[in-house]
């Protein structure tokens, strides 16, 4: 809901529990008024009637109050917008008009032919404010050095604690909290993709007072899958602002010729007074309602052979795995890397998206038909944005990659990055992938991205920097086009595990590959971090072999591995041909159990009951009176009894029946005294289902 003040210069957006207010100052400064609990328009107007900014010689009182600080004038904060023409730098805007349409508010400003529109949208039924900016140039050509999507202003408090999700390959999305101090904290990626190093999300709670279920939490998440930056600044007067958008630095984002328009990605913000758990549930609900395609449909249990076979694949072997997967109850069988071109190792073949006939003599269709005959869907792996120098594509078009003339072409994993900003490259990929998806009944595509940009040059192009932004737009366009042409195909975003997870890619893919780390214990921490912002509905998790072959040799039971992976979209990724009949039968019972709890896990509300750092961790999902608790014990010490886990989100006056034991528990008891999990020893795990009576 958007409300407009009587003076036409005060605006208030409200969701179910929160409001966001702003006003225009006398000099057309756009000033922040309120972000927090829901207030009335009269409250916003009272705030707007307060004193306006004053200027001193050494401080700008505009700083920390503006909705979108442009460069120039009495401002010393990091500008959200920085533009230049050959003879001028910075912006001095005039307010033009506002438009309010449905749940969106648009404020239009202009400066010498450059139109700057700030968009605000509070999606129906959510407290998430989506913000973005449109630049439309009706004046002379100009260079956009920086164009953030939004600047967020927090209320004045004594101090703030910052939560972030940091990582690296095989160790993504690990939660870290630290006290914010004066100056700037910057996270981002200068790698061309979202990166394993940080999820584009931050959360802040005042004075470090929020807990999992209580307290005010502010969060922001960026919908962009390329290079990005979020700067959290504590200003000299202790005010905190967060500014973020596409591009890592201010050295040049794009050029806007006369008549051209640029729309920034969305930077979404959320206020919650339900603690970190409440904030996560609000993010999850927003993504299920407005971001993830067809989120109301549950994702199937998949099998992927990567860890079992790596590049050494053949049709016979895939058929054998498919038979075992079908026996285990798998619903989607995915052939990973190695089915195309000369791809028998990571040294060759990327770029040649035609089937390797030595390995699949009749193409993919016979295998796909076979898999469908076993009652499963069929999926394949691709990595379209890349090329191996040893490929037909590279031999034909060595100029299609990103490179700097006269410089080395850096190979990482023996591959180069295609310049997707080029229209001929876009067209080639569209033709190849469209033909591939038309060549066999394919239901699912795992879309990978296995190296960062390094030599992002574009010889002959007047403004080569634009490839950073154009690459992402081309990727989005290609995915949108493929989805439209092949509406029954589901897509997974992968980038060496979790290197491309953000609201931008999630709007175009059905799930994401959380991490190449499939160790069930490490995964608990990775999934705990992931769940801060993204829902289980999008979080792919596989059960692989024990000992863990990829990383650490850890030995764990099938029970522990399954219960760990059941916290998201369950998959199996072990070498099923080496699993005993007993193991396969056990796997089948876990998969059957998962199918029963799946609607609650994938579509329910998540409560993180205990964090994974302690010996005992647990999560709980609730949906329409159905409750699922997943609990894991890392190691029991000194023979001490494992404490019961206190449940959340239940009706204290209701009774709940345990579907495993038939026992009846009182809601108040589960909430205040907890539920016994029966866990003991090392690496034990349990699934407990309760139903409201
Ligand atoms: C990446 C992915 C893996 C696998 C390999 C294939 O590393 O994260 O799951 O698909 O590529 O080369």
XYZ file of C-alpha atoms and ligand atoms in Angstrom:
705
model
C 0.000 0.000 0.000
C 1.301 3.456 -0.934
C 0.000 6.571 0.880
C 0.731 10.141 -0.127
C 0.911 13.100 2.243
C -1.321 16.149 1.784
C 1.613 18.216 0.441
C 2.326 15.633 -2.275
C 5.921 15.446 -0.997
C 5.632 12.749 1.665
C 5.167 9.063 0.853
C 4.545 6.023 2.986
C 4.638 2.389 1.872
C 3.201 -0.183 4.253
C 3.158 -3.953 4.439
C 1.513 -6.228 7.011
C 3.833 -5.220 9.849
C 6.159 -2.507 8.591
C 6.247 0.871 6.903
C 8.763 2.775 4.843
C 8.527 6.574 4.616
C 10.322 9.316 2.687
C 9.858 12.972 1.832
C 11.142 15.655 -0.426
C 13.029 18.581 1.149
C 12.819 22.228 0.093
C 15.814 21.841 -2.216
C 14.411 18.639 -3.725
C 16.602 16.496 -1.512
C 14.951 13.110 -1.059
C 15.076 12.429 2.660
C 14.519 9.213 4.525
C 11.812 9.335 7.188
C 11.071 5.908 8.518
C 11.792 2.213 8.121
C 10.452 -0.009 10.853
C 7.147 -0.886 12.516
C 3.980 0.018 10.693
C 2.976 3.656 11.197
C 0.141 5.881 9.986
C 0.477 8.561 7.347
C -0.066 11.167 10.088
C 3.024 9.780 11.863
C 5.055 10.123 8.677
C 3.783 13.663 8.220
C 4.740 14.514 11.802
C 8.233 13.188 11.115
C 8.357 15.194 7.884
C 7.480 18.388 9.775
C 10.688 18.065 11.803
C 13.691 20.312 11.050
C 15.423 19.899 7.688
C 19.138 19.432 7.136
C 21.651 22.168 7.984
C 25.140 22.579 6.610
C 28.373 23.205 8.479
C 31.816 23.588 7.033
C 33.010 20.117 8.005
C 29.910 17.973 8.112
C 27.018 17.625 5.748
C 23.860 17.019 7.658
C 22.374 15.553 4.501
C 24.726 12.627 5.003
C 22.934 9.710 6.515
C 19.498 11.106 5.685
C 19.226 10.770 1.944
C 17.403 8.036 0.111
C 19.824 8.029 -2.786
C 22.898 10.210 -2.291
C 24.145 11.440 -5.636
C 27.650 12.715 -6.189
C 28.249 16.436 -5.753
C 27.177 19.234 -3.437
C 27.453 19.154 0.351
C 27.798 15.391 0.718
C 30.725 13.327 1.942
C 29.183 9.851 1.933
C 29.871 7.297 -0.766
C 27.613 8.298 -3.643
C 25.012 5.864 -4.888
C 25.056 7.605 -8.245
C 28.143 8.904 -9.989
C 27.977 10.062 -13.618
C 30.190 12.184 -15.832
C 30.235 13.859 -19.220
C 33.453 15.185 -20.799
C 32.908 18.536 -19.039
C 31.017 17.707 -15.838
C 30.817 15.192 -13.056
C 28.095 14.553 -10.507
C 24.384 15.260 -10.340
C 22.226 18.190 -9.310
C 18.711 16.956 -9.732
C 15.295 18.606 -9.759
C 12.181 16.758 -8.775
C 9.867 16.201 -11.717
C 6.914 14.141 -10.558
C 5.780 11.077 -8.694
C 3.568 8.261 -9.828
C 1.907 5.715 -7.653
C 0.537 2.639 -9.326
C -0.646 -0.403 -7.420
C 2.053 -1.263 -4.884
C 4.763 0.713 -6.701
C 5.870 4.287 -6.143
C 8.021 6.058 -8.714
C 9.817 9.338 -8.075
C 11.203 11.049 -11.138
C 14.131 13.487 -11.046
C 16.163 15.025 -13.831
C 19.484 16.697 -14.403
C 20.514 18.131 -17.784
C 18.645 15.555 -19.819
C 19.351 12.597 -17.534
C 16.164 11.176 -16.084
C 16.579 9.392 -12.745
C 13.606 7.409 -11.518
C 13.655 5.817 -8.083
C 11.309 2.845 -7.801
C 9.855 1.528 -4.541
C 7.592 -1.486 -4.364
C 6.286 -3.279 -1.304
C 4.954 -6.537 -2.621
C 1.426 -7.394 -1.540
C 1.372 -9.413 1.657
C 5.085 -8.974 2.388
C 7.254 -6.514 4.268
C 9.937 -6.618 1.595
C 10.609 -3.276 -0.077
C 12.015 -3.691 -3.568
C 14.029 -0.733 -4.755
C 15.670 -0.042 -8.087
C 16.573 2.888 -10.300
C 16.015 3.705 -13.973
C 18.401 6.064 -15.740
C 17.173 7.380 -19.073
C 19.379 9.675 -21.009
C 17.800 12.333 -23.179
C 20.902 14.535 -23.032
C 24.437 14.115 -24.362
C 26.285 10.804 -23.959
C 27.456 10.206 -20.414
C 29.433 7.671 -18.466
C 27.835 6.017 -15.477
C 30.647 5.289 -13.044
C 28.302 3.957 -10.395
C 24.559 3.460 -10.171
C 23.521 1.667 -7.011
C 20.076 0.177 -6.774
C 19.296 1.734 -3.404
C 20.686 3.254 -0.253
C 19.067 2.042 2.968
C 19.013 4.173 6.109
C 18.724 2.677 9.572
C 17.300 4.511 12.586
C 19.756 6.077 14.991
C 20.781 3.583 17.674
C 23.787 3.257 19.960
C 25.389 0.556 17.851
C 24.746 -2.119 15.274
C 25.755 -5.715 14.710
C 26.334 -6.947 11.185
C 25.476 -10.452 9.988
C 26.960 -11.663 6.716
C 27.353 -14.925 4.825
C 30.923 -15.501 3.789
C 32.654 -18.445 2.204
C 34.792 -19.935 -0.509
C 34.529 -23.004 -2.731
C 33.113 -25.960 -0.744
C 32.495 -23.713 2.260
C 29.796 -21.298 1.150
C 27.278 -19.195 3.075
C 28.710 -19.431 6.570
C 27.144 -16.998 9.004
C 29.392 -14.475 10.756
C 28.271 -11.721 13.095
C 30.389 -8.782 14.177
C 29.985 -5.398 15.737
C 29.912 -2.551 13.247
C 32.389 0.241 13.863
C 32.913 3.628 12.259
C 33.851 3.588 8.615
C 32.806 1.236 5.882
C 32.464 -2.501 5.625
C 32.415 -3.637 2.026
C 31.424 -7.001 0.641
C 31.048 -7.921 -2.992
C 32.468 -9.721 -5.950
C 34.853 -8.529 -8.642
C 34.704 -11.940 -10.325
C 31.929 -11.590 -12.900
C 29.569 -13.833 -10.949
C 27.950 -13.560 -7.527
C 30.858 -15.463 -6.012
C 31.333 -18.092 -3.311
C 32.885 -15.473 -1.060
C 29.756 -13.578 -0.002
C 26.070 -13.977 -0.563
C 24.761 -10.540 -1.576
C 22.911 -10.115 1.710
C 23.494 -8.385 5.029
C 21.432 -8.140 8.204
C 21.768 -5.614 10.993
C 20.372 -5.634 14.489
C 20.614 -2.737 16.927
C 23.148 -3.144 19.728
C 23.425 -6.852 18.967
C 20.162 -7.456 20.792
C 18.243 -9.634 18.359
C 17.975 -13.352 18.982
C 16.695 -16.104 16.751
C 13.072 -15.331 17.650
C 13.056 -11.839 19.129
C 14.142 -8.363 18.201
C 14.360 -5.988 15.282
C 16.370 -7.071 12.269
C 17.018 -5.123 9.082
C 18.141 -7.036 6.004
C 19.008 -6.269 2.387
C 19.564 -8.629 -0.532
C 20.663 -7.809 -4.046
C 19.134 -9.428 -7.144
C 22.251 -9.503 -9.311
C 24.409 -12.345 -10.592
C 27.498 -10.449 -11.723
C 30.045 -8.246 -10.074
C 28.506 -6.339 -7.162
C 29.182 -4.333 -4.039
C 27.340 -3.662 -0.809
C 28.867 -0.997 1.457
C 27.690 -0.742 5.051
C 28.806 2.590 6.478
C 28.697 3.881 10.010
C 28.932 7.635 9.612
C 30.594 10.082 12.021
C 27.293 10.706 13.835
C 26.823 6.926 14.227
C 24.073 6.701 11.625
C 24.232 3.642 9.426
C 23.523 3.470 5.723
C 23.825 0.546 3.339
C 24.312 1.180 -0.332
C 24.567 -1.488 -2.968
C 24.309 -2.395 -6.589
C 25.953 -3.859 -9.646
C 29.674 -3.357 -10.241
C 32.465 -3.605 -7.738
C 34.116 -0.208 -7.949
C 33.429 3.234 -9.360
C 35.639 3.001 -12.425
C 32.859 2.721 -14.967
C 29.706 0.680 -15.198
C 28.363 1.685 -18.584
C 27.945 4.456 -21.126
C 24.545 5.888 -21.844
C 24.203 7.261 -25.333
C 21.410 9.744 -26.049
C 18.108 7.872 -25.937
C 19.485 4.929 -23.912
C 18.100 3.600 -20.650
C 19.628 1.519 -17.873
C 17.627 -0.240 -15.200
C 19.552 -1.312 -12.106
C 18.887 -4.667 -10.463
C 16.547 -4.776 -7.466
C 18.005 -4.298 -4.003
C 15.383 -5.633 -1.611
C 15.099 -4.607 2.033
C 13.203 -6.106 4.913
C 12.443 -5.036 8.459
C 11.252 -7.650 10.904
C 10.699 -7.645 14.636
C 10.668 -11.429 14.791
C 14.416 -11.834 15.305
C 16.662 -13.564 12.790
C 14.184 -16.419 12.446
C 11.276 -14.069 11.735
C 13.375 -12.194 9.185
C 14.325 -15.450 7.451
C 10.714 -16.613 7.303
C 9.705 -13.273 5.772
C 12.481 -13.569 3.160
C 11.460 -17.144 2.391
C 7.775 -16.253 1.994
C 8.679 -13.362 -0.302
C 10.860 -15.567 -2.516
C 8.265 -18.319 -2.699
C 5.588 -15.783 -3.633
C 7.479 -13.420 -5.937
C 10.914 -14.679 -6.921
C 11.225 -18.439 -7.448
C 9.269 -19.660 -10.497
C 6.423 -22.094 -9.738
C 7.464 -22.230 -6.099
C 4.174 -23.852 -5.148
C 5.330 -26.986 -6.989
C 7.544 -29.248 -4.911
C 10.918 -30.118 -6.395
C 11.535 -33.800 -7.200
C 14.190 -36.016 -5.605
C 17.072 -36.141 -8.059
C 20.039 -38.372 -8.733
C 23.294 -36.916 -10.082
C 26.271 -39.086 -10.995
C 29.060 -36.472 -10.780
C 30.698 -37.696 -7.582
C 30.283 -41.319 -8.646
C 31.718 -41.101 -12.150
C 33.195 -37.648 -12.762
C 34.112 -37.492 -16.494
C 34.186 -41.216 -17.089
C 30.662 -41.772 -18.340
C 28.886 -43.955 -20.878
C 25.311 -44.724 -21.790
C 25.468 -48.262 -20.338
C 26.870 -47.000 -17.043
C 24.247 -44.232 -16.831
C 21.517 -46.795 -17.501
C 22.854 -48.958 -14.687
C 22.873 -45.979 -12.324
C 19.391 -44.985 -13.458
C 18.040 -48.445 -12.615
C 19.496 -48.213 -9.105
C 18.247 -44.640 -8.696
C 14.723 -45.676 -9.712
C 14.887 -48.502 -7.151
C 15.759 -45.935 -4.486
C 12.668 -43.910 -5.368
C 14.456 -41.090 -7.236
C 12.219 -38.945 -9.472
C 14.721 -37.086 -11.679
C 17.900 -38.572 -13.144
C 20.607 -36.078 -14.140
C 23.609 -36.775 -16.367
C 26.347 -34.392 -15.247
C 29.478 -33.288 -17.111
C 31.034 -35.441 -19.861
C 28.196 -36.234 -22.309
C 29.141 -33.746 -25.070
C 31.920 -32.880 -27.514
C 35.366 -34.226 -26.649
C 34.692 -33.789 -22.955
C 36.550 -36.710 -21.398
C 38.280 -34.447 -18.866
C 38.131 -30.770 -17.964
C 40.706 -30.068 -20.685
C 38.410 -30.224 -23.728
C 34.951 -29.932 -25.157
C 33.299 -26.997 -23.368
C 31.500 -24.978 -26.012
C 30.538 -27.944 -28.207
C 27.010 -28.725 -27.083
C 26.519 -31.768 -29.273
C 26.352 -35.289 -27.917
C 29.550 -37.356 -27.787
C 28.586 -40.250 -30.062
C 31.325 -42.530 -28.740
C 29.624 -42.363 -25.376
C 25.992 -42.002 -26.461
C 25.823 -43.580 -29.926
C 22.155 -42.766 -30.497
C 22.315 -39.295 -28.925
C 20.610 -38.521 -25.620
C 17.143 -39.644 -26.645
C 17.589 -43.390 -26.037
C 18.850 -42.729 -22.498
C 16.171 -40.141 -21.863
C 13.490 -42.569 -23.057
C 14.976 -45.285 -20.868
C 14.957 -42.996 -17.821
C 11.380 -41.962 -18.537
C 10.522 -45.643 -18.887
C 11.825 -46.139 -15.362
C 9.352 -43.490 -14.208
C 11.864 -40.669 -13.725
C 12.419 -37.293 -15.348
C 15.643 -36.732 -17.283
C 18.164 -33.916 -16.847
C 21.565 -32.826 -18.163
C 24.470 -30.582 -17.168
C 25.666 -27.640 -19.263
C 28.125 -24.787 -18.818
C 27.173 -22.485 -21.704
C 29.164 -19.373 -20.798
C 32.513 -21.149 -21.117
C 34.810 -22.662 -23.697
C 37.880 -24.897 -23.580
C 40.615 -23.738 -25.948
C 40.588 -27.378 -27.044
C 37.140 -27.267 -28.644
C 35.589 -26.869 -32.081
C 33.999 -23.634 -30.928
C 37.257 -22.002 -29.887
C 39.081 -23.144 -33.010
C 36.333 -21.538 -35.099
C 35.929 -18.361 -33.011
C 38.970 -17.508 -30.886
C 37.714 -13.920 -30.746
C 34.499 -14.916 -28.974
C 36.148 -15.020 -25.554
C 36.877 -12.196 -23.168
C 40.496 -11.173 -23.697
C 42.848 -8.205 -23.825
C 44.774 -7.873 -27.076
C 48.430 -8.788 -26.714
C 47.918 -10.241 -23.229
C 47.759 -13.798 -21.901
C 44.371 -15.477 -21.888
C 44.226 -16.787 -18.339
C 42.924 -20.316 -18.163
C 41.248 -21.442 -14.981
C 40.094 -25.072 -14.933
C 41.485 -25.048 -18.492
C 38.700 -22.811 -19.713
C 38.032 -19.292 -20.964
C 34.933 -17.137 -20.540
C 32.823 -16.455 -23.616
C 31.981 -12.824 -24.201
C 28.228 -13.053 -23.790
C 27.900 -9.336 -24.422
C 28.455 -10.154 -28.120
C 25.240 -10.766 -29.985
C 26.783 -13.492 -32.169
C 27.762 -15.412 -29.024
C 24.273 -14.989 -27.588
C 22.739 -16.263 -30.812
C 25.110 -19.234 -30.977
C 24.225 -20.276 -27.433
C 20.525 -19.854 -28.026
C 20.672 -22.026 -31.152
C 22.790 -24.726 -29.503
C 20.717 -24.932 -26.342
C 17.368 -24.663 -28.070
C 18.412 -27.472 -30.423
C 19.678 -29.537 -27.497
C 16.434 -29.164 -25.538
C 14.483 -30.044 -28.676
C 16.662 -33.089 -29.485
C 15.488 -35.306 -26.635
C 12.881 -35.226 -23.889
C 14.838 -33.202 -21.339
C 13.125 -32.044 -18.163
C 15.941 -30.383 -16.282
C 19.134 -28.456 -16.919
C 21.912 -27.956 -14.385
C 23.522 -24.699 -15.581
C 27.083 -24.367 -14.319
C 29.668 -21.566 -14.292
C 33.095 -22.787 -13.267
C 35.521 -19.905 -13.333
C 35.725 -16.194 -12.591
C 36.365 -13.397 -15.084
C 40.017 -12.381 -15.263
C 40.808 -10.798 -18.633
C 37.506 -9.040 -19.217
C 38.553 -7.278 -22.412
C 36.648 -6.804 -25.629
C 38.954 -5.743 -28.460
C 37.368 -3.349 -30.920
C 34.597 -2.307 -28.547
C 34.540 1.387 -27.710
C 33.524 0.831 -24.071
C 34.693 -2.688 -23.127
C 33.753 -2.307 -19.438
C 30.166 -2.775 -20.427
C 30.691 -6.494 -20.826
C 30.507 -6.943 -17.028
C 26.902 -5.768 -16.944
C 25.978 -6.983 -20.415
C 27.128 -10.512 -19.607
C 24.582 -10.779 -16.820
C 21.802 -9.281 -18.908
C 22.645 -11.697 -21.737
C 22.583 -14.628 -19.312
C 19.189 -13.551 -17.966
C 17.849 -13.058 -21.488
C 19.076 -16.481 -22.593
C 17.517 -18.188 -19.580
C 14.251 -16.278 -20.052
C 14.158 -17.211 -23.725
C 14.879 -20.878 -23.059
C 12.271 -21.010 -20.311
C 9.680 -19.454 -22.599
C 10.478 -21.842 -25.460
C 10.709 -24.919 -23.194
C 8.277 -24.198 -20.389
C 8.390 -27.686 -18.887
C 12.169 -27.628 -18.385
C 13.412 -26.795 -14.884
C 16.792 -25.109 -14.370
C 19.319 -25.287 -11.565
C 21.878 -22.545 -10.982
C 25.312 -23.932 -10.151
C 28.702 -22.282 -10.081
C 31.225 -24.781 -8.770
C 28.614 -25.280 -6.038
C 27.198 -22.070 -4.579
C 29.058 -19.463 -6.633
C 25.935 -17.963 -8.163
C 23.182 -17.708 -5.598
C 21.242 -14.435 -5.496
C 17.699 -13.167 -6.017
C 18.469 -12.363 -9.676
C 19.362 -15.885 -10.754
C 16.741 -17.350 -8.421
C 14.024 -15.545 -10.371
C 15.024 -17.645 -13.402
C 15.965 -20.990 -11.938
C 13.990 -23.554 -10.022
C 16.667 -24.411 -7.490
C 20.350 -23.785 -6.777
C 23.282 -26.082 -6.094
C 24.199 -25.023 -2.590
C 27.789 -26.272 -2.461
C 30.096 -28.879 -3.956
C 30.691 -29.839 -0.346
C 28.382 -32.804 0.248
C 29.881 -33.773 3.583
C 26.747 -34.071 5.728
C 28.311 -32.413 8.766
C 29.869 -29.422 6.971
C 26.586 -29.053 5.157
C 24.713 -28.305 8.384
C 26.623 -25.020 8.762
C 26.399 -24.187 5.045
C 22.653 -24.825 5.069
C 22.206 -22.887 8.300
C 23.766 -19.846 6.615
C 21.844 -20.341 3.373
C 18.583 -20.472 5.326
C 19.172 -16.995 6.745
C 17.901 -15.610 3.467
C 16.835 -18.363 1.042
C 14.190 -21.065 1.493
C 14.645 -24.854 1.605
C 12.523 -25.002 -1.579
C 15.539 -23.818 -3.593
C 18.361 -25.506 -1.658
C 19.613 -28.652 -3.405
C 21.358 -31.205 -1.147
C 22.707 -34.642 -2.054
C 23.451 -37.799 -0.143
C 26.837 -39.052 -1.343
C 29.198 -41.859 -0.441
C 30.832 -42.627 2.881
C 33.741 -42.231 3.404
C 33.304 -38.824 1.740
C 35.401 -39.109 -1.403
C 35.494 -35.435 -2.398
C 36.777 -33.649 0.664
C 37.611 -35.263 3.924
C 37.128 -39.022 4.063
C 34.568 -38.634 6.845
C 32.573 -41.756 7.599
C 28.899 -41.265 8.385
C 25.770 -43.371 8.402
C 23.163 -43.264 5.663
C 20.800 -41.984 8.326
C 22.991 -38.960 9.081
C 23.613 -38.238 5.406
C 19.932 -38.476 4.513
C 18.634 -36.394 7.385
C 21.222 -33.692 6.559
C 20.146 -33.576 2.899
C 16.432 -33.774 3.744
C 16.630 -30.211 5.075
C 16.434 -28.966 1.487
C 15.614 -30.393 -1.930
C 16.800 -33.974 -1.480
C 19.093 -35.551 -4.029
C 21.338 -38.591 -4.172
C 24.839 -38.326 -5.588
C 26.682 -41.472 -4.493
C 27.909 -44.367 -6.617
C 24.750 -46.449 -6.342
C 26.296 -49.359 -8.209
C 28.523 -49.871 -5.152
C 25.790 -49.551 -2.548
C 24.712 -52.903 -1.098
C 21.135 -54.133 -1.500
C 20.644 -53.317 2.173
C 21.874 -49.751 1.676
C 19.664 -49.289 -1.344
C 16.650 -50.580 0.580
C 17.446 -48.200 3.440
C 17.858 -45.340 0.962
C 14.434 -46.151 -0.399
C 12.818 -45.808 3.014
C 14.497 -42.428 3.539
C 13.364 -41.217 0.128
C 9.829 -42.391 0.908
C 9.917 -40.536 4.203
C 11.221 -37.425 2.462
C 8.338 -37.492 -0.013
C 5.968 -37.453 2.963
C 7.627 -34.487 4.667
C 8.484 -32.647 1.450
C 5.484 -30.277 1.349
C 6.304 -29.176 4.893
C 10.065 -28.806 4.268
C 9.807 -27.094 0.891
C 6.729 -24.975 1.545
C 6.579 -24.587 5.319
C 7.876 -22.039 7.786
C 11.390 -22.697 9.038
C 12.464 -22.396 12.658
C 16.159 -22.892 13.367
C 15.959 -24.492 16.786
C 19.666 -24.922 17.490
C 22.692 -23.675 15.585
C 25.178 -26.207 14.213
C 28.171 -24.991 16.271
C 27.007 -26.919 19.331
C 26.962 -30.688 19.466
C 23.215 -30.790 18.898
C 21.501 -28.875 16.115
C 17.934 -28.909 14.865
C 15.525 -27.247 12.470
C 11.757 -27.352 12.431
C 9.293 -26.777 9.600
C 5.629 -25.990 10.166
C 2.836 -25.988 7.636
C -0.905 -26.184 8.335
C -0.617 -28.130 11.565
C 2.063 -30.466 10.185
C 5.398 -30.243 11.974
C 8.731 -31.760 10.944
C 11.798 -31.676 13.161
C 15.216 -32.654 11.816
C 17.875 -33.043 14.498
C 21.554 -33.895 14.320
C 24.041 -34.800 17.016
C 27.695 -34.352 16.164
C 29.173 -36.040 19.219
C 27.909 -36.937 22.649
C 30.328 -36.304 25.509
C 30.758 -37.721 29.025
C 27.655 -39.862 28.630
C 25.570 -36.792 29.331
C 21.977 -37.027 28.157
C 21.228 -35.102 24.994
C 18.915 -32.197 25.866
C 15.397 -32.076 24.464
C 14.855 -29.516 21.696
C 12.347 -26.776 22.400
C 9.954 -26.384 19.483
C 8.599 -23.127 18.132
C 5.679 -21.811 16.162
C 3.178 -24.214 17.810
C -0.167 -23.573 19.453
C 0.446 -23.974 23.203
C -3.146 -24.993 23.767
C -3.162 -27.694 21.086
C -1.973 -31.295 21.255
C 0.358 -32.835 18.725
C 0.591 -36.486 17.802
C 3.996 -37.922 16.928
C 3.552 -39.839 13.683
C 6.546 -42.041 14.470
C 5.522 -43.231 17.938
C 1.837 -42.325 18.247
C 2.681 -40.402 21.424
C 0.637 -37.292 22.120
C 2.467 -34.136 23.202
C 0.983 -30.940 24.538
C 1.931 -27.796 22.612
C 2.844 -25.876 25.754
C 5.158 -28.686 26.852
C 6.880 -28.896 23.456
C 7.381 -25.126 23.498
C 8.673 -24.776 27.042
C 10.219 -28.119 27.918
C 10.994 -29.567 24.515
C 10.931 -32.805 22.622
C 13.276 -35.727 23.218
C 15.064 -36.691 20.037
C 16.529 -40.016 21.136
C 19.896 -39.079 19.655
C 23.097 -40.571 21.023
C 26.723 -41.273 20.176
C 28.422 -39.668 17.186
C 26.845 -38.318 13.999
C 23.339 -39.395 14.881
C 20.231 -37.863 13.322
C 16.456 -38.030 13.557
C 13.327 -37.036 11.695
C 10.314 -36.445 13.912
C 6.885 -35.731 12.470
C 4.069 -34.259 14.531
C 0.523 -33.480 13.565
C -1.786 -31.076 15.324
C -4.787 -32.960 16.694
C 31.112 -28.077 -10.952
C 29.848 -28.469 -10.228
C 29.838 -29.951 -9.962
C 29.991 -30.696 -11.272
C 31.239 -30.247 -12.012
C 31.296 -30.846 -13.393
O 32.228 -28.175 -10.153
O 29.688 -27.746 -9.042
O 28.659 -30.342 -9.304
O 28.848 -30.463 -12.060
O 31.276 -28.833 -12.141
O 32.431 -30.486 -14.102
